[in-house]
Amino acid sequence: MKSKYENSETDFSIDKYHLQRQQNKLHWHRRLEIIYILSGDFIFYINKEEYKASKGDLLVVNSGCIHDLHSASDNCWDYVLRFNLNTINTLYKENYTYIQHYISAEELEKKGISEHLKMLFVNIHKETENNESYSTEISKTYVLQIWGLLLRHFQNQKNSNFSNQLSTIRKFQNIFDYIDENYTKDINLKDIAQKVNYSTYYTSKLFKQFTNMNLCQYINTQRIKKAVMLLDSTQLSISEIAVQCGYNTFVSFYNNFLSIMKITPSKYRNRK
């Protein structure tokens, strides 16, 4: 069972994931990522937009986009295909063509490609699992078919400022990594701005642009994600969990948990 997306930059890979109320941190990568939902309900966050996804839906993470995915129900399974631009270099020229981020099962069905796409994912996964002779070459032809179908039906826009976007995103990935390592401590906007060599005003503006949250909201979200994991996987008391997640008072923890999860910590733990 895998629960975290990798950020390696190999040519392509495909994995089948079983997510159990698991949320990944905001991140980005150069490789494209296409997610095919097999079962369950997911929340997909990308570039300030949020989508609810379920069985048969397709999620497309264009290169350089900051994103996050987590399960919103039990028994969540998906295929995650990642590949570099050179894998599809016959299908793009000077500018990289973007595909819309969320494609519903209904849209795929309407275009008559739903079952075809699913079988391509199954075939790629089978080839990489079996690892027989020429599996890589055969899998790449399937990847090209998937991308070709998406180009035919779901092109979005061309991004002429790709290099500039990546430069800014790299800096913000460092911010996300720093927060994830230090969210139990006191972190302020001045510390963050110094890490990326921006003014506090500009850092605040970009942070809001990338996450649709202010710094305090994002830190609290990370703390509550950790609390959810501890509630699910340990027998620690709720007060102990609050302290481990960086809260000085139980009231503050309780209010933030309720605001983000729409349920109290005790009811969440006893929900089954």
Short mmCIF file of C-alpha atoms in Angstrom, two decimals, residues 5 13-17 33-36 69 78-82 121:
data_model
loop_
_atom_site.label_atom_id
_atom_site.label_comp_id
_atom_site.label_asym_id
_atom_site.label_seq_id
_atom_site.Cartn_x
_atom_site.Cartn_y
_atom_site.Cartn_z
CA TYR A 5 3.37 10.61 -4.09
CA SER A 13 5.99 5.71 -13.55
CA ILE A 14 2.57 4.43 -12.59
CA ASP A 15 1.32 3.38 -9.17
CA LYS A 16 -1.94 2.12 -7.76
CA TYR A 17 -2.70 3.80 -4.44
CA GLU A 33 0.71 13.69 -13.36
CA ILE A 34 -2.57 12.10 -14.43
CA ILE A 35 -4.77 10.51 -11.78
CA TYR A 36 -7.58 8.08 -12.64
CA LEU A 69 -4.94 15.36 -3.07
CA ASP A 78 -6.55 5.49 -7.83
CA TYR A 79 -3.98 5.09 -10.57
CA VAL A 80 -1.29 7.78 -10.63
CA LEU A 81 0.67 8.15 -13.87
CA ARG A 82 3.69 10.49 -13.94
CA PHE A 121 -4.04 2.80 -17.34
#
